[in-house]
Tab-separated table of C-alpha atoms and ligand atoms in Angstrom:
chain	number	residue	atom	x	y	z
A	1	UNK	CA	31.124	0.164	-18.227
A	2	UNK	CA	29.631	-0.591	-21.607
A	3	UNK	CA	29.168	2.050	-24.621
A	4	UNK	CA	26.233	4.298	-25.714
A	5	UNK	CA	26.138	1.227	-27.995
A	6	UNK	CA	26.394	-1.543	-25.581
A	7	UNK	CA	23.751	-0.313	-23.677
A	8	UNK	CA	21.539	-0.436	-27.349
A	9	UNK	CA	22.375	-4.594	-27.956
A	10	UNK	CA	21.453	-5.300	-23.830
A	11	UNK	CA	18.667	-2.486	-23.914
A	12	UNK	CA	17.208	-4.617	-26.973
A	13	UNK	CA	18.234	-8.317	-25.258
A	14	UNK	CA	16.787	-6.625	-21.969
A	15	UNK	CA	13.580	-6.034	-23.972
A	16	UNK	CA	12.859	-9.921	-25.150
A	17	UNK	CA	13.744	-10.825	-21.383
A	18	UNK	CA	10.828	-8.259	-19.859
A	19	UNK	CA	8.767	-9.730	-22.748
A	20	UNK	CA	9.713	-13.821	-22.116
A	21	UNK	CA	9.219	-13.734	-18.470
A	22	UNK	CA	5.538	-11.975	-18.496
A	23	UNK	CA	4.469	-14.494	-21.571
A	24	UNK	CA	5.607	-17.118	-18.992
A	25	UNK	CA	5.683	-15.359	-15.751
A	26	UNK	CA	3.591	-18.941	-14.273
A	27	UNK	CA	6.044	-21.214	-15.303
A	28	UNK	CA	7.530	-19.687	-12.102
A	29	UNK	CA	6.229	-21.204	-8.115
A	30	UNK	CA	4.673	-17.757	-6.709
A	31	UNK	CA	7.117	-18.024	-4.088
A	32	UNK	CA	10.663	-19.622	-4.164
A	33	UNK	CA	11.314	-21.930	-1.629
A	34	UNK	CA	14.635	-20.681	-0.278
A	35	UNK	CA	16.803	-21.357	2.899
A	36	UNK	CA	18.230	-18.398	4.529
A	37	UNK	CA	21.853	-17.075	3.665
A	38	UNK	CA	21.934	-19.364	0.411
A	39	UNK	CA	21.016	-16.333	-1.923
A	40	UNK	CA	23.868	-14.321	-0.369
A	41	UNK	CA	26.273	-17.057	-0.437
A	42	UNK	CA	26.595	-17.155	-4.154
A	43	UNK	CA	27.855	-13.355	-4.113
A	44	UNK	CA	31.556	-12.898	-3.399
A	45	UNK	CA	31.882	-10.163	-0.238
A	46	UNK	CA	34.148	-7.586	-1.995
A	47	UNK	CA	32.921	-6.145	-5.284
A	48	UNK	CA	35.680	-7.559	-8.412
A	49	UNK	CA	38.442	-4.599	-9.124
A	50	UNK	CA	38.272	-5.193	-12.763
A	51	UNK	CA	35.525	-4.698	-14.908
A	52	UNK	CA	33.001	-7.328	-15.684
A	53	UNK	CA	31.018	-7.857	-18.960
A	54	UNK	CA	26.868	-7.428	-19.217
A	55	UNK	CA	27.004	-11.414	-20.377
A	56	UNK	CA	28.430	-11.884	-17.146
A	57	UNK	CA	26.429	-10.423	-14.605
A	58	UNK	CA	23.217	-11.436	-16.591
A	59	UNK	CA	23.676	-14.509	-17.033
A	60	UNK	CA	24.434	-14.122	-12.764
A	61	UNK	CA	20.988	-12.810	-12.883
A	62	UNK	CA	19.338	-15.532	-14.597
A	63	UNK	CA	21.531	-18.239	-11.947
A	64	UNK	CA	21.494	-16.677	-8.694
A	65	UNK	CA	18.940	-13.655	-8.552
A	66	UNK	CA	15.633	-15.099	-10.810
A	67	UNK	CA	15.735	-18.472	-8.347
A	68	UNK	CA	15.026	-16.313	-5.265
A	69	UNK	CA	12.881	-14.287	-6.540
A	70	UNK	CA	8.903	-13.832	-5.494
A	71	UNK	CA	6.730	-13.246	-8.575
A	72	UNK	CA	5.214	-10.171	-7.963
A	73	UNK	CA	2.920	-9.777	-10.752
A	74	UNK	CA	2.258	-13.094	-11.142
A	75	UNK	CA	-1.423	-13.705	-11.807
A	76	UNK	CA	-1.440	-16.456	-8.900
A	77	UNK	CA	-0.126	-14.068	-6.577
A	78	UNK	CA	-3.230	-13.671	-3.445
A	79	UNK	CA	-1.231	-12.157	-0.269
A	80	UNK	CA	-0.408	-9.124	0.953
A	81	UNK	CA	-1.724	-6.918	-0.622
A	82	UNK	CA	-0.105	-6.462	-4.117
A	83	UNK	CA	2.290	-4.124	-5.660
A	84	UNK	CA	1.112	-3.728	-9.179
A	85	UNK	CA	2.667	-2.759	-12.311
A	86	UNK	CA	1.399	-2.690	-16.478
A	87	UNK	CA	2.825	-2.131	-19.127
A	88	UNK	CA	2.723	1.184	-19.842
A	89	UNK	CA	3.968	1.534	-15.987
A	90	UNK	CA	6.953	-0.094	-17.039
A	91	UNK	CA	7.448	2.019	-20.006
A	92	UNK	CA	7.215	5.045	-18.432
A	93	UNK	CA	9.591	3.584	-15.514
A	94	UNK	CA	12.520	3.428	-18.431
A	95	UNK	CA	11.652	6.785	-18.976
A	96	UNK	CA	12.370	7.867	-15.292
A	97	UNK	CA	15.924	6.136	-15.288
A	98	UNK	CA	16.716	7.351	-18.689
A	99	UNK	CA	16.091	11.142	-17.881
A	100	UNK	CA	17.354	9.545	-13.888
A	101	UNK	CA	15.748	12.903	-12.854
A	102	UNK	CA	15.774	14.524	-9.232
A	103	UNK	CA	13.266	16.296	-9.107
A	104	UNK	CA	13.009	18.051	-6.360
A	105	UNK	CA	12.040	21.391	-6.736
A	106	UNK	CA	10.040	22.835	-9.150
A	107	UNK	CA	13.565	23.887	-11.030
A	108	UNK	CA	15.100	20.992	-11.269
A	109	UNK	CA	12.297	19.756	-13.356
A	110	UNK	CA	9.966	22.718	-14.372
A	111	UNK	CA	7.410	19.487	-16.166
A	112	UNK	CA	7.924	16.910	-13.245
A	113	UNK	CA	6.274	19.502	-10.799
A	114	UNK	CA	3.853	20.607	-13.329
A	115	UNK	CA	2.676	16.988	-14.410
A	116	UNK	CA	2.645	15.900	-10.548
A	117	UNK	CA	-0.081	18.749	-10.100
A	118	UNK	CA	-1.777	17.616	-12.732
A	119	UNK	CA	-1.943	14.029	-11.870
A	120	UNK	CA	-2.511	14.672	-8.169
A	121	UNK	CA	-5.760	17.022	-9.869
A	122	UNK	CA	-6.586	13.365	-12.192
A	123	UNK	CA	-6.846	11.900	-9.050
A	124	UNK	CA	-8.288	13.990	-6.740
A	125	UNK	CA	-11.432	14.017	-9.196
A	126	UNK	CA	-11.649	10.231	-10.481
A	127	UNK	CA	-11.744	9.141	-6.611
A	128	UNK	CA	-14.007	11.913	-4.902
A	129	UNK	CA	-10.977	13.566	-2.621
A	130	UNK	CA	-11.642	17.583	-2.975
A	131	UNK	CA	-10.548	19.760	-4.918
A	132	UNK	CA	-9.698	21.970	-3.078
A	133	UNK	CA	-7.174	19.880	-1.271
A	134	UNK	CA	-3.545	19.416	-2.862
A	135	UNK	CA	-1.702	16.569	-3.487
A	136	UNK	CA	1.803	15.093	-3.719
A	137	UNK	CA	3.702	11.440	-4.093
A	138	UNK	CA	5.373	10.498	-1.808
A	139	UNK	CA	7.226	7.092	-1.743
A	140	UNK	CA	5.219	5.050	0.686
A	141	UNK	CA	1.623	5.630	2.921
A	142	UNK	CA	3.653	5.330	6.126
A	143	UNK	CA	5.964	8.057	5.114
A	144	UNK	CA	2.504	10.365	4.910
A	145	UNK	CA	1.009	9.253	7.553
A	146	UNK	CA	4.493	9.971	9.664
A	147	UNK	CA	3.646	13.534	7.566
A	148	UNK	CA	0.605	14.185	8.579
A	149	UNK	CA	1.104	13.137	12.811
A	150	UNK	CA	3.587	15.658	11.853
A	151	UNK	CA	1.652	18.920	10.340
A	152	UNK	CA	-0.632	17.962	12.952
A	153	UNK	CA	1.731	18.284	15.946
A	154	UNK	CA	2.902	22.406	14.624
A	155	UNK	CA	-0.150	22.883	13.531
A	156	UNK	CA	-1.136	22.513	17.020
A	157	UNK	CA	1.388	23.645	18.944
A	158	UNK	CA	1.860	26.875	16.619
A	159	UNK	CA	4.746	25.357	14.953
A	160	UNK	CA	6.829	25.861	18.758
A	161	UNK	CA	8.251	22.022	18.277
A	162	UNK	CA	10.091	22.727	14.991
A	163	UNK	CA	11.613	25.345	17.149
A	164	UNK	CA	12.659	24.544	20.004
A	165	UNK	CA	12.202	20.905	20.231
A	166	UNK	CA	10.128	19.175	22.942
A	167	UNK	CA	10.220	21.590	25.918
A	168	UNK	CA	7.801	19.738	28.379
A	169	UNK	CA	6.502	16.173	28.747
A	170	UNK	CA	5.267	15.025	25.545
A	171	UNK	CA	0.802	14.363	26.026
A	172	UNK	CA	-0.665	14.075	22.910
A	173	UNK	CA	-2.123	10.880	21.766
A	174	UNK	CA	-3.460	9.762	19.030
A	175	UNK	CA	-6.540	7.343	17.984
A	176	UNK	CA	-6.159	3.991	15.554
A	177	UNK	CA	-8.986	1.276	15.702
A	178	UNK	CA	-6.955	-2.454	17.134
A	179	UNK	CA	-6.598	-3.175	14.158
A	180	UNK	CA	-4.990	-0.529	11.823
A	181	UNK	CA	-1.570	-0.159	10.367
A	182	UNK	CA	1.691	-0.892	11.600
A	183	UNK	CA	3.210	2.097	10.406
A	184	UNK	CA	0.859	4.625	12.903
A	185	UNK	CA	3.116	3.258	15.539
A	186	UNK	CA	6.349	3.286	13.807
A	187	UNK	CA	4.686	7.269	13.082
A	188	UNK	CA	4.502	7.431	16.263
A	189	UNK	CA	8.086	6.283	17.954
A	190	UNK	CA	9.231	8.641	15.386
A	191	UNK	CA	7.047	11.724	15.671
A	192	UNK	CA	8.360	11.452	19.929
A	193	UNK	CA	5.051	10.773	20.885
A	194	UNK	CA	5.632	7.533	22.036
A	195	UNK	CA	4.331	4.051	21.221
A	196	UNK	CA	1.895	4.176	24.124
A	197	UNK	CA	1.397	7.534	23.222
A	198	UNK	CA	-0.989	5.217	20.434
A	199	UNK	CA	-4.123	4.701	21.379
A	200	UNK	CA	-6.238	1.524	20.083
A	201	UNK	CA	-9.965	1.593	20.108
A	202	UNK	CA	-12.082	-1.484	19.673
A	203	UNK	CA	-13.601	-2.516	17.163
A	204	UNK	CA	-17.346	-3.925	16.091
A	205	UNK	CA	-18.776	-7.263	14.779
A	206	UNK	CA	-17.439	-6.093	10.709
A	207	UNK	CA	-13.535	-4.690	12.610
A	208	UNK	CA	-14.767	-1.438	12.013
A	209	UNK	CA	-13.586	0.945	15.275
A	210	UNK	CA	-16.318	2.614	17.655
A	211	UNK	CA	-17.127	6.181	17.590
A	212	UNK	CA	-18.505	5.925	20.605
A	213	UNK	CA	-15.531	4.501	21.916
A	214	UNK	CA	-13.263	6.682	20.095
A	215	UNK	CA	-15.101	9.377	21.819
A	216	UNK	CA	-15.322	8.152	25.824
A	217	UNK	CA	-11.497	7.409	25.475
A	218	UNK	CA	-10.493	11.066	24.134
A	219	UNK	CA	-13.105	12.248	26.829
A	220	UNK	CA	-10.833	10.636	29.394
A	221	UNK	CA	-8.083	11.192	28.334
A	222	UNK	CA	-8.374	15.065	27.711
A	223	UNK	CA	-9.452	14.798	31.814
A	224	UNK	CA	-6.424	13.544	32.229
A	225	UNK	CA	-4.666	16.510	30.826
A	226	UNK	CA	-3.934	14.335	27.633
A	227	UNK	CA	-3.115	16.459	24.632
A	228	UNK	CA	-5.781	14.130	22.410
A	229	UNK	CA	-3.688	14.871	19.033
A	230	UNK	CA	-4.824	13.399	15.586
A	231	UNK	CA	-7.765	9.965	14.429
A	232	UNK	CA	-5.651	8.484	11.666
A	233	UNK	CA	-9.399	6.657	10.414
A	234	UNK	CA	-8.850	3.217	8.133
A	235	UNK	CA	-10.814	2.765	4.917
A	236	UNK	CA	-10.053	-0.737	4.047
A	237	UNK	CA	-7.472	-2.261	7.057
A	238	UNK	CA	-4.518	-4.660	6.272
A	239	UNK	CA	-5.960	-8.074	7.818
A	240	UNK	CA	-9.337	-8.257	6.607
A	241	UNK	CA	-10.478	-4.414	4.286
A	242	UNK	CA	-12.463	-3.360	7.605
A	243	UNK	CA	-14.239	-0.134	6.572
A	244	UNK	CA	-13.998	2.324	9.720
A	245	UNK	CA	-17.105	5.021	9.890
A	246	UNK	CA	-16.053	8.479	8.536
A	247	UNK	CA	-18.512	10.536	8.999
A	248	UNK	CA	-19.258	10.179	12.875
A	249	UNK	CA	-15.530	9.656	13.719
A	250	UNK	CA	-14.947	13.094	10.995
A	251	UNK	CA	-17.581	14.632	13.433
A	252	UNK	CA	-16.108	13.636	17.222
A	253	UNK	CA	-12.354	14.681	15.677
A	254	UNK	CA	-14.518	18.210	14.897
A	255	UNK	CA	-15.870	18.519	18.243
A	256	UNK	CA	-12.984	17.947	19.685
A	257	UNK	CA	-10.460	20.198	17.913
A	258	UNK	CA	-8.241	17.136	16.775
A	259	UNK	CA	-6.294	16.395	13.194
A	260	UNK	CA	-8.480	13.760	11.445
A	261	UNK	CA	-6.023	11.594	9.042
A	262	UNK	CA	-7.001	9.049	6.681
A	263	UNK	CA	-5.361	5.575	6.081
A	264	UNK	CA	-6.969	4.290	2.775
A	265	UNK	CA	-3.663	2.806	1.416
A	266	UNK	CA	-4.754	-0.381	0.104
A	267	UNK	CA	-8.612	0.491	-0.752
A	268	UNK	CA	-8.716	3.677	-2.141
A	269	UNK	CA	-8.051	3.038	-5.130
A	270	UNK	CA	-11.774	1.296	-4.963
A	271	UNK	CA	-12.599	5.292	-4.700
A	272	UNK	CA	-12.367	4.884	-8.772
A	273	UNK	CA	-15.772	3.638	-8.649
A	274	UNK	CA	-19.046	5.396	-7.647
A	275	UNK	CA	-20.661	2.383	-5.952
A	276	UNK	CA	-17.573	2.947	-3.531
A	277	UNK	CA	-17.737	7.131	-2.841
A	278	UNK	CA	-20.087	6.123	0.424
A	279	UNK	CA	-16.149	4.875	2.077
A	280	UNK	CA	-15.175	8.546	2.409
A	281	UNK	CA	-18.353	10.360	2.260
A	282	UNK	CA	-18.062	13.578	5.283
A	283	UNK	CA	-14.351	13.575	4.083
A	284	UNK	CA	-14.415	17.622	3.867
A	285	UNK	CA	-14.726	17.129	7.388
A	286	UNK	CA	-10.703	15.180	7.624
A	287	UNK	CA	-7.466	16.825	7.374
A	288	UNK	CA	-5.342	14.911	4.656
A	289	UNK	CA	-6.320	11.698	2.859
A	290	UNK	CA	-3.282	9.287	1.586
A	291	UNK	CA	-4.238	6.209	-1.223
A	292	UNK	CA	-1.371	3.700	-2.801
A	293	UNK	CA	-1.492	3.663	-6.801
A	294	UNK	CA	1.052	1.372	-6.528
A	295	UNK	CA	-0.864	-1.601	-4.569
A	296	UNK	CA	-4.030	-1.945	-6.394
A	297	UNK	CA	-3.790	0.639	-9.203
A	298	UNK	CA	-1.277	-1.150	-11.543
A	299	UNK	CA	1.006	1.445	-11.155
A	300	UNK	CA	4.850	0.564	-10.543
A	301	UNK	CA	5.871	1.002	-6.768
A	302	UNK	CA	6.829	3.865	-5.040
A	303	UNK	CA	3.757	5.286	-6.056
A	304	UNK	CA	1.540	7.227	-2.544
A	305	UNK	CA	-1.056	9.899	-3.616
A	306	UNK	CA	-0.938	12.257	-0.333
A	307	UNK	CA	-3.864	14.420	-0.098
A	308	UNK	CA	-4.112	17.694	2.907
A	309	UNK	CA	-7.026	20.015	3.226
A	310	UNK	CA	-4.528	22.302	5.004
A	311	UNK	CA	-1.203	22.546	2.150
A	312	UNK	CA	-0.235	25.659	3.639
A	313	UNK	CA	0.502	23.701	7.304
A	314	UNK	CA	2.240	21.104	5.180
A	315	UNK	CA	4.763	23.277	3.813
A	316	UNK	CA	5.097	25.028	7.284
A	317	UNK	CA	5.343	22.104	9.219
A	318	UNK	CA	8.194	21.144	6.333
A	319	UNK	CA	9.557	23.954	4.590
A	320	UNK	CA	13.309	24.951	5.333
A	321	UNK	CA	15.835	27.458	2.278
A	322	UNK	CA	19.650	26.509	2.072
A	323	UNK	CA	21.254	28.724	0.252
A	324	UNK	CA	22.260	26.315	-1.731
A	325	UNK	CA	18.726	25.763	-2.654
A	326	UNK	CA	17.401	29.031	-3.397
A	327	UNK	CA	17.486	28.967	-7.243
A	328	UNK	CA	14.198	29.565	-9.914
A	329	UNK	CA	10.505	31.176	-9.045
A	330	UNK	CA	9.428	30.960	-5.842
A	331	UNK	CA	6.306	31.596	-3.879
A	332	UNK	CA	4.810	30.924	-7.732
A	333	UNK	CA	5.710	27.558	-8.518
A	334	UNK	CA	5.336	24.205	-5.792
A	335	UNK	CA	8.606	22.781	-4.825
A	336	UNK	CA	8.057	19.587	-3.476
A	337	UNK	CA	10.917	18.444	-1.342
A	338	UNK	CA	8.845	20.561	0.832
A	339	UNK	CA	6.245	18.724	0.744
A	340	UNK	CA	7.473	15.605	2.910
A	341	UNK	CA	11.024	14.611	4.494
A	342	UNK	CA	12.958	13.536	1.610
A	343	UNK	CA	14.737	16.018	-0.131
A	344	UNK	CA	15.337	14.228	-3.736
A	345	UNK	CA	12.463	12.890	-5.446
A	346	UNK	CA	12.461	10.747	-8.336
A	347	UNK	CA	9.887	11.549	-11.418
A	348	UNK	CA	6.848	9.165	-10.054
A	349	UNK	CA	4.365	11.511	-11.861
A	350	UNK	CA	5.245	9.849	-15.210
A	351	UNK	CA	3.957	6.151	-14.246
A	352	UNK	CA	0.773	7.830	-12.977
A	353	UNK	CA	0.403	9.732	-16.813
A	354	UNK	CA	0.741	6.262	-18.367
A	355	UNK	CA	-1.415	4.499	-16.454
A	356	UNK	CA	-3.923	7.252	-16.505
A	357	UNK	CA	-4.216	7.721	-20.421
A	358	UNK	CA	-3.535	4.412	-21.336
A	359	UNK	CA	-6.089	2.459	-19.373
A	360	UNK	CA	-8.358	5.421	-18.945
A	361	UNK	CA	-10.603	5.405	-16.224
A	362	UNK	CA	-13.593	3.366	-17.791
A	363	UNK	CA	-10.921	0.198	-18.180
A	364	UNK	CA	-9.971	0.906	-14.641
A	365	UNK	CA	-13.371	0.855	-13.597
A	366	UNK	CA	-13.872	-2.700	-15.013
A	367	UNK	CA	-10.804	-4.220	-13.538
A	368	UNK	CA	-11.158	-3.164	-10.385
A	369	UNK	CA	-15.281	-4.468	-10.630
A	370	UNK	CA	-13.823	-7.491	-12.025
A	371	UNK	CA	-11.908	-7.774	-9.020
A	372	UNK	CA	-14.665	-7.470	-6.612
A	373	UNK	CA	-16.371	-9.694	-8.271
A	374	UNK	CA	-14.653	-12.906	-8.600
A	375	UNK	CA	-14.034	-12.126	-4.650
A	376	UNK	CA	-17.224	-12.421	-4.124
A	377	UNK	CA	-17.729	-15.352	-5.791
A	378	UNK	CA	-14.388	-17.301	-3.805
A	379	UNK	CA	-16.573	-15.943	-0.192
A	380	UNK	CA	-19.482	-17.778	-2.149
A	381	UNK	CA	-17.793	-20.462	-2.913
A	382	UNK	CA	-16.294	-20.713	0.534
A	383	UNK	CA	-20.294	-19.938	2.226
A	384	UNK	CA	-21.129	-22.886	0.524
A	385	UNK	CA	-17.941	-25.782	1.210
A	386	UNK	CA	-18.846	-27.793	4.408
A	387	UNK	CA	-15.307	-27.664	5.620
A	388	UNK	CA	-14.175	-23.667	4.798
A	389	UNK	CA	-15.943	-20.917	7.221
A	390	UNK	CA	-16.272	-16.821	6.411
A	391	UNK	CA	-14.185	-15.465	8.618
A	392	UNK	CA	-15.660	-11.783	8.407
A	393	UNK	CA	-17.845	-10.675	5.405
A	394	UNK	CA	-15.889	-9.664	2.592
A	395	UNK	CA	-15.956	-5.535	1.693
A	396	UNK	CA	-13.974	-5.688	-1.665
A	397	UNK	CA	-11.791	-8.110	-2.680
A	398	UNK	CA	-10.506	-9.405	0.219
A	399	UNK	CA	-11.726	-12.816	1.707
A	400	UNK	CA	-11.233	-13.884	4.652
A	401	UNK	CA	-11.572	-17.429	5.206
A	402	UNK	CA	-10.036	-21.268	7.277
A	403	UNK	CA	-10.196	-24.593	6.292
A	404	UNK	CA	-12.683	-25.918	9.445
A	405	UNK	CA	-14.149	-29.861	9.002
A	406	UNK	CA	-16.952	-29.872	10.883
A	407	UNK	CA	-16.326	-32.479	12.913
A	408	UNK	CA	-13.026	-30.319	14.729
A	409	UNK	CA	-14.381	-27.578	17.585
A	410	UNK	CA	-11.127	-27.248	18.806
A	411	UNK	CA	-9.581	-23.370	18.036
A	412	UNK	CA	-5.646	-24.141	18.618
A	413	UNK	CA	-6.136	-27.768	15.998
A	414	UNK	CA	-7.397	-25.491	13.433
A	415	UNK	CA	-4.809	-23.036	13.616
A	416	UNK	CA	-2.461	-25.724	13.874
A	417	UNK	CA	-4.274	-26.730	10.580
A	418	UNK	CA	-4.954	-23.785	8.968
A	419	UNK	CA	-0.922	-22.381	9.329
A	420	UNK	CA	0.284	-26.246	8.322
A	421	UNK	CA	-2.123	-25.595	4.762
A	422	UNK	CA	-0.972	-21.950	4.298
A	423	UNK	CA	2.754	-22.711	4.102
A	424	UNK	CA	2.317	-26.662	2.256
A	425	UNK	CA	0.265	-24.427	-0.217
A	426	UNK	CA	3.214	-21.305	-0.573
A	427	UNK	CA	6.134	-23.887	-0.260
A	428	UNK	CA	3.374	-25.855	-4.284
A	429	UNK	CA	4.872	-22.971	-5.882
A	430	UNK	CA	1.414	-22.840	-7.093
A	431	UNK	CA	-0.263	-20.086	-5.563
A	432	UNK	CA	0.806	-17.198	-2.301
A	433	UNK	CA	-1.528	-16.480	0.128
A	434	UNK	CA	-1.160	-15.250	3.429
A	435	UNK	CA	-2.638	-15.083	6.816
A	436	UNK	CA	-3.992	-12.875	9.290
A	437	UNK	CA	-5.909	-13.350	12.634
A	438	UNK	CA	-9.559	-12.499	13.448
A	439	UNK	CA	-10.380	-12.326	17.259
A	440	UNK	CA	-7.237	-14.732	17.435
A	441	UNK	CA	-8.534	-16.898	15.323
A	442	UNK	CA	-5.420	-18.004	12.457
A	443	UNK	CA	-7.276	-16.945	9.064
A	444	UNK	CA	-6.073	-17.029	5.576
A	445	UNK	CA	-6.396	-14.255	3.228
A	446	UNK	CA	-7.186	-14.397	-0.720
A	447	UNK	CA	-6.539	-10.878	-1.702
A	448	UNK	CA	-7.431	-10.876	-5.020
A	449	UNK	CA	-6.191	-8.043	-6.786
A	450	UNK	CA	-3.106	-8.507	-9.371
A	451	UNK	CA	-3.776	-6.974	-12.100
A	452	UNK	CA	-3.422	-9.522	-15.190
A	453	UNK	CA	-5.772	-12.407	-12.451
A	454	UNK	CA	-8.822	-14.058	-14.054
A	455	UNK	CA	-11.287	-16.130	-13.102
A	456	UNK	CA	-9.455	-19.191	-14.240
A	457	UNK	CA	-6.661	-18.388	-12.251
A	458	UNK	CA	-8.978	-17.915	-9.278
A	459	UNK	CA	-10.628	-20.918	-9.755
A	460	UNK	CA	-7.401	-22.943	-10.110
A	461	UNK	CA	-6.501	-21.097	-6.918
A	462	UNK	CA	-9.424	-22.633	-5.389
A	463	UNK	CA	-9.312	-26.528	-6.068
A	464	UNK	CA	-5.707	-26.170	-5.549
A	465	UNK	CA	-6.347	-24.931	-1.757
A	466	UNK	CA	-9.394	-27.986	-1.184
A	467	UNK	CA	-7.725	-30.582	-2.278
A	468	UNK	CA	-4.059	-29.956	-0.228
A	469	UNK	CA	-7.296	-28.983	2.620
A	470	UNK	CA	-7.998	-32.565	1.895
A	471	UNK	CA	-3.961	-33.720	2.913
A	472	UNK	CA	-3.659	-32.017	5.608
A	473	UNK	CA	-3.758	-34.574	9.191
A	474	UNK	CA	-6.313	-33.736	11.894
B	1	PLP	C1	0.614	-1.139	2.519
B	1	PLP	C2	-0.171	-0.276	4.342
B	1	PLP	C3	0.060	1.340	4.978
B	1	PLP	C4	1.607	0.590	3.925
B	1	PLP	O1	2.034	1.065	3.126
B	1	PLP	P1	3.517	1.933	2.671
B	1	PLP	O2	3.027	2.404	1.363
B	1	PLP	O3	4.044	0.156	2.321
B	1	PLP	O4	4.152	2.507	3.372
B	1	PLP	C5	-0.623	1.732	5.425
B	1	PLP	N1	-1.316	1.572	5.774
B	1	PLP	C6	-2.832	0.593	5.579
B	1	PLP	C7	-3.676	-0.022	5.649
B	1	PLP	C8	-1.889	-0.045	4.159
B	1	PLP	O5	-2.449	-1.318	3.297
């Protein structure tokens, strides 16, 4: 194993590698064109008995691994939602890795806990989440949503299932829109509610949940002997960033005594902009809220901010105190291991500190506004083009569209053509985008949110799309 002096030498070498990588990131195909198994094949079936040099390993990294990577930090990445990074965040990740602290308790690194508390307050202040709420960093929105469902369950039954397990047939029901994220069903499976008890509520023209349909279903279920437990509202669905209406849904939840969890995993970042605060008008009547700085807010994965109105309910659900953890002051400090499922925790607040300070809120807002502006421009060129169709009105910086030459009206054929267009674009390596289905129709998604994306990248992508579309056989 290398020693400290050698570490220093390779460390400098890697900084050169990293700066070179970022200077030439656009030269790589955004998504590699790889046949399954071809990377694994190049890696020996067993670990070496004898030490290998860092030079050897780095050379294999460049030869085997790098060509098999998707370049998420390329400004030509328009797929899924981004997992944005930035240089201040990267520097903080160096330090987190260097300290390699296990930040499960206040006592195991007081600064990590206290910085995390402050960063959550900074985010509350910057996004309009009520200051009386408390926040904690989780690894992902899926984990936060599971945490919310478990807390809702325990609070509803006075922490009985935590003690005795399920003693009667499960009659809980969870509600979300037809467009909601799969993590809700996954959480319902894990929490013991059963996937069949996640009830998908119809959506309107904008693909947002219809409150009247929700209330009707809740009343129907109550009459049938179910216990409506939780509504998961989407502020920015994954397919199209549809915004479910918070105010009327919060009223329904309050009226029926149901936990309201808000999943703003992606779109939560837009709350930095005052002009988008309407999305969470009425949040004081909700119970929990999650968003991912690790998607759009230029902070390395993993960094999910989870906020709750009633931290005591959360703590009461997850707190457990074995003898080996009885160290340090109890009661007067936060022990974040009790705020979720994993015990061990990375020092994830540090990168938020670096990002929020080095960007500053003003320049974060500017960058986010610019993404939204670029998406509005993209939307308008799609609308103006006779052979392309906008599939749903844009809400933020995701544009849903398809290739649709005038003379073709057969939906199956349009699906085939758009799937082919997507495959060909991605295989070209020039850009990477993904799709969703809107009312069954195969729809391309252009997510203009990468940290370093500029108007030139978007213009170039649009030219590539038009050009490639022309080669698709009708
Ligand atoms: C991405 C996403 C999730 C899942 O987030 P993870 O952090 O990957 O668990 C959940 N909900 C929505 C709306 C998302 O866009």
